[in-house]
Amino acid sequence: MTAIPVPAARHRPQISILSDADLVPLAKMGDEPAIRTIVQRHNQRLFRTARAIIRNDAEAEDVVQAAYIRAFTNLATFRGEAQLSTWLTRITLNEALGRVRARKNTTGLEEIDMQRTAPGEVLQFPSSLSATDPETELSRSQARHLLENAVDELPDDFRAVFVLRDVEGMSTDEAASYLGIRPETAKTRLHRARKMMRQSIEKQLSGAFAALFPFDGARCCFMADRVIAALRNETL
């Protein structure tokens, strides 16, 4: 990959409104604004994907950074046969799963006794989140953290499907494709994951999944800075 030049953006269109298809050729040439736009556009999904596998915010950020570096240093191999978001998500999944495999041997699904998870063991959440006063905002924040903890407690294979389907809003076929499993397997795992969480979540936090594991603002920009710095080091 060529060195990242100082952008000459005076007469170029507003880069933030360009599609991924338009940004990729610019990023292949090392265009920093294009790379930053791609990073900030896909941070949320990639962080959630990594977080679903790793279950640790800091390590998930490291996974996302490593995935971006791998993607941008191999961008010449991206042929546009799939969407850029699909390609980036698969790289992130591979990076996260590789770290898990290196850290420990994961427990097979056949060894997980789901019958031992009784309804009473599911976390309970505040019942009213409709107002906008400070107390309710605090309750909303607390509920989100409790929900994140409940997601973290799901078995690894169930958690990955749950996050891709119910947090990211992917179709079952998409989630199955990302995870390299059959759609029928994805449906089964999703059903069992929802069963573990349904009583405490569906009634009281409907629609709140979009607030899980936020990755925006300064944190999002900082990831772009880290990626740019690392790419510059690659060219030295």
Coordinates of C-alpha atoms in Angstrom, one line a residue:
M1 CA 0.0 0.0 0.0
T2 CA 1.3 3.4 -0.9
A3 CA 2.1 6.1 1.7
I4 CA -0.9 8.1 2.8
P5 CA -0.7 11.6 1.1
V6 CA -1.8 14.9 2.6
P7 CA -5.3 15.2 1.1
A8 CA -6.1 17.9 -1.4
A9 CA -9.8 18.2 -0.8
R10 CA -10.5 21.8 -1.9
H11 CA -12.5 20.9 -5.1
R12 CA -13.6 17.3 -4.3
P13 CA -17.2 16.4 -3.3
Q14 CA -18.1 16.1 0.3
I15 CA -16.5 12.8 1.1
S16 CA -18.9 11.8 3.8
I17 CA -21.7 11.4 1.4
L18 CA -19.8 9.1 -1.0
S19 CA -20.9 5.5 -1.1
D20 CA -18.5 2.7 0.0
A21 CA -18.1 1.8 -3.7
D22 CA -16.8 5.3 -4.4
L23 CA -14.6 5.4 -1.3
V24 CA -12.8 2.1 -2.0
P25 CA -10.8 3.4 -5.0
L26 CA -9.7 6.4 -3.0
A27 CA -8.7 4.3 -0.1
K28 CA -6.7 2.0 -2.4
M29 CA -4.7 5.1 -3.3
G30 CA -4.1 5.9 0.4
D31 CA -6.5 8.8 0.6
E32 CA -6.8 9.6 4.3
P33 CA -10.2 11.2 4.3
A34 CA -11.6 8.2 2.5
I35 CA -10.0 5.8 5.0
R36 CA -11.4 7.8 7.9
T37 CA -14.8 7.9 6.4
I38 CA -14.9 4.1 6.0
V39 CA -13.6 3.6 9.5
Q40 CA -16.2 5.9 11.1
R41 CA -19.0 4.5 9.0
H42 CA -18.4 0.9 10.0
N43 CA -17.0 1.2 13.5
Q44 CA -20.3 0.5 15.2
R45 CA -21.0 -2.8 13.4
L46 CA -17.4 -4.1 13.7
F47 CA -17.1 -3.2 17.3
R48 CA -20.4 -5.0 18.2
T49 CA -19.3 -8.0 16.1
A50 CA -15.9 -8.2 17.9
R51 CA -17.5 -7.4 21.3
A52 CA -19.9 -10.3 20.8
I53 CA -17.1 -12.7 20.5
I54 CA -14.5 -11.2 22.8
R55 CA -16.7 -9.9 25.6
N56 CA -14.2 -7.2 26.6
D57 CA -14.4 -3.6 25.3
A58 CA -10.7 -2.9 25.2
E59 CA -9.8 -6.2 23.5
A60 CA -12.7 -5.7 21.1
E61 CA -11.3 -2.3 20.1
D62 CA -7.9 -4.0 19.4
V63 CA -9.7 -6.6 17.3
V64 CA -11.4 -3.9 15.3
Q65 CA -8.1 -2.0 14.8
A66 CA -6.3 -5.2 13.7
A67 CA -9.2 -5.9 11.3
Y68 CA -9.0 -2.5 9.7
I69 CA -5.2 -2.8 9.3
R70 CA -5.6 -6.1 7.6
A71 CA -8.4 -4.8 5.4
F72 CA -6.7 -1.6 4.3
T73 CA -3.3 -3.3 3.7
N74 CA -5.1 -5.9 1.5
L75 CA -7.6 -3.6 -0.1
A76 CA -6.3 -4.5 -3.5
T77 CA -7.8 -7.9 -3.1
F78 CA -11.3 -6.5 -2.5
R79 CA -13.1 -7.0 -5.8
G80 CA -16.5 -5.6 -4.9
E81 CA -18.2 -9.0 -5.2
A82 CA -19.7 -8.5 -1.7
Q83 CA -20.5 -5.3 0.1
L84 CA -17.6 -3.6 1.8
S85 CA -19.4 -4.0 5.1
T86 CA -19.7 -7.7 4.6
W87 CA -16.0 -8.0 3.8
L88 CA -15.0 -6.0 6.8
T89 CA -17.3 -7.9 9.1
R90 CA -15.9 -11.2 8.0
I91 CA -12.3 -10.0 8.6
T92 CA -13.4 -8.8 12.1
L93 CA -15.0 -12.1 12.9
N94 CA -12.0 -14.1 11.7
E95 CA -9.7 -11.9 13.9
A96 CA -11.9 -12.2 17.0
L97 CA -12.4 -16.0 16.6
G98 CA -8.7 -16.5 16.0
R99 CA -8.0 -14.7 19.3
V100 CA -10.5 -16.9 21.1
R101 CA -9.1 -20.1 19.6
A102 CA -5.6 -19.0 20.6
R103 CA -6.7 -18.2 24.1
K104 CA -8.6 -21.4 24.9
N105 CA -10.6 -24.2 23.4
T106 CA -14.2 -23.2 23.2
T107 CA -16.9 -25.5 24.6
G108 CA -18.9 -27.3 22.0
L109 CA -22.6 -26.8 21.9
E110 CA -23.2 -30.4 22.6
E111 CA -21.6 -29.8 26.1
I112 CA -23.9 -27.0 27.0
D113 CA -26.8 -28.1 29.1
M114 CA -29.4 -25.4 28.4
Q115 CA -31.9 -27.0 30.6
R116 CA -30.0 -25.8 33.6
T117 CA -30.8 -22.2 32.8
A118 CA -33.9 -21.6 34.8
P119 CA -36.2 -18.5 34.1
G120 CA -35.5 -17.2 37.6
E121 CA -31.8 -16.8 36.7
V122 CA -32.5 -14.2 34.0
L123 CA -31.7 -10.6 35.1
Q124 CA -34.6 -8.3 35.7
F125 CA -34.8 -4.7 34.4
P126 CA -36.6 -1.5 35.3
S127 CA -40.2 -1.6 34.1
S128 CA -40.7 2.0 33.0
L129 CA -38.4 3.8 30.5
S130 CA -40.8 6.2 28.9
A131 CA -40.0 9.5 30.6
T132 CA -37.0 11.8 29.9
D133 CA -36.3 13.1 33.4
P134 CA -32.8 12.5 34.9
E135 CA -33.9 9.6 37.0
T136 CA -35.3 7.8 34.0
E137 CA -32.2 8.5 32.0
L138 CA -30.1 6.9 34.7
S139 CA -32.4 3.9 34.8
R140 CA -32.1 3.7 31.0
S141 CA -28.3 3.7 31.3
Q142 CA -28.4 1.1 34.1
A143 CA -30.8 -1.1 32.1
R144 CA -28.4 -1.0 29.1
H145 CA -25.5 -2.1 31.2
L146 CA -27.6 -4.9 32.7
L147 CA -28.6 -5.9 29.2
E148 CA -25.0 -6.0 28.0
N149 CA -24.2 -8.2 31.0
A150 CA -27.0 -10.5 30.1
V151 CA -25.7 -10.8 26.5
D152 CA -22.2 -11.5 27.8
E153 CA -23.6 -14.4 29.8
L154 CA -24.9 -16.2 26.7
P155 CA -22.7 -19.1 25.4
D156 CA -20.3 -18.0 22.7
D157 CA -22.1 -19.4 19.7
F158 CA -25.5 -18.2 20.9
R159 CA -24.1 -14.7 21.7
A160 CA -22.6 -14.2 18.2
V161 CA -25.9 -15.1 16.4
F162 CA -27.9 -13.0 18.9
V163 CA -25.8 -9.9 18.3
L164 CA -25.7 -10.2 14.5
R165 CA -29.4 -10.9 14.3
D166 CA -31.1 -8.9 17.1
V167 CA -28.5 -6.1 17.6
E168 CA -27.2 -5.6 14.1
G169 CA -30.5 -6.5 12.4
M170 CA -29.0 -8.9 9.9
S171 CA -31.2 -11.6 8.3
T172 CA -30.7 -15.2 9.4
D173 CA -29.0 -16.0 6.1
E174 CA -26.6 -13.1 6.5
A175 CA -25.7 -14.1 10.1
A176 CA -25.2 -17.7 9.1
S177 CA -23.0 -16.6 6.2
Y178 CA -20.8 -14.5 8.4
L179 CA -20.4 -17.2 11.0
G180 CA -19.9 -20.0 8.4
I181 CA -22.9 -22.1 9.6
R182 CA -26.1 -23.3 8.1
P183 CA -29.2 -21.0 8.3
E184 CA -31.0 -23.8 10.2
T185 CA -28.2 -23.8 12.8
A186 CA -28.4 -20.1 13.1
K187 CA -32.1 -20.2 13.7
T188 CA -31.7 -22.9 16.4
R189 CA -29.0 -20.9 18.2
L190 CA -31.0 -17.7 18.0
H191 CA -34.1 -19.3 19.4
R192 CA -32.3 -20.7 22.3
A193 CA -30.5 -17.4 23.0
R194 CA -33.8 -15.5 22.9
K195 CA -35.4 -18.1 25.3
M196 CA -32.6 -17.4 27.8
M197 CA -33.3 -13.7 27.7
R198 CA -37.0 -13.3 26.7
Q199 CA -38.7 -12.9 30.1
S200 CA -36.5 -10.0 31.2
I201 CA -35.9 -8.2 27.9
E202 CA -38.7 -8.4 25.4
K203 CA -41.4 -6.9 27.5
Q204 CA -39.4 -4.0 29.1
L205 CA -36.6 -3.1 26.7
S206 CA -38.2 -3.6 23.3
G207 CA -36.3 -1.5 20.7
A208 CA -33.4 -0.8 23.1
F209 CA -30.9 -3.2 21.4
A210 CA -29.7 -0.3 19.1
A211 CA -28.2 1.3 22.2
L212 CA -26.0 -1.6 23.0
F213 CA -22.2 -1.2 23.1
P214 CA -22.1 2.4 21.8
F215 CA -19.0 3.2 19.7
D216 CA -19.3 6.8 18.5
G217 CA -18.2 10.4 19.1
A218 CA -14.6 10.9 20.2
R219 CA -14.1 7.1 20.6
C220 CA -15.1 6.6 17.0
C221 CA -12.7 9.4 15.8
F222 CA -9.9 8.0 17.9
M223 CA -10.2 4.6 16.2
A224 CA -9.7 6.4 12.8
D225 CA -6.6 8.1 14.2
R226 CA -5.2 4.8 15.4
V227 CA -5.8 3.1 12.0
I228 CA -4.2 6.0 10.1
A229 CA -1.2 6.0 12.4
A230 CA -0.8 2.2 12.0
L231 CA -1.1 2.4 8.3
R232 CA 1.6 5.0 8.1
N233 CA 3.9 2.8 10.1
E234 CA 3.2 0.0 7.6
T235 CA 4.7 2.1 4.9
L236 CA 7.9 3.1 6.7

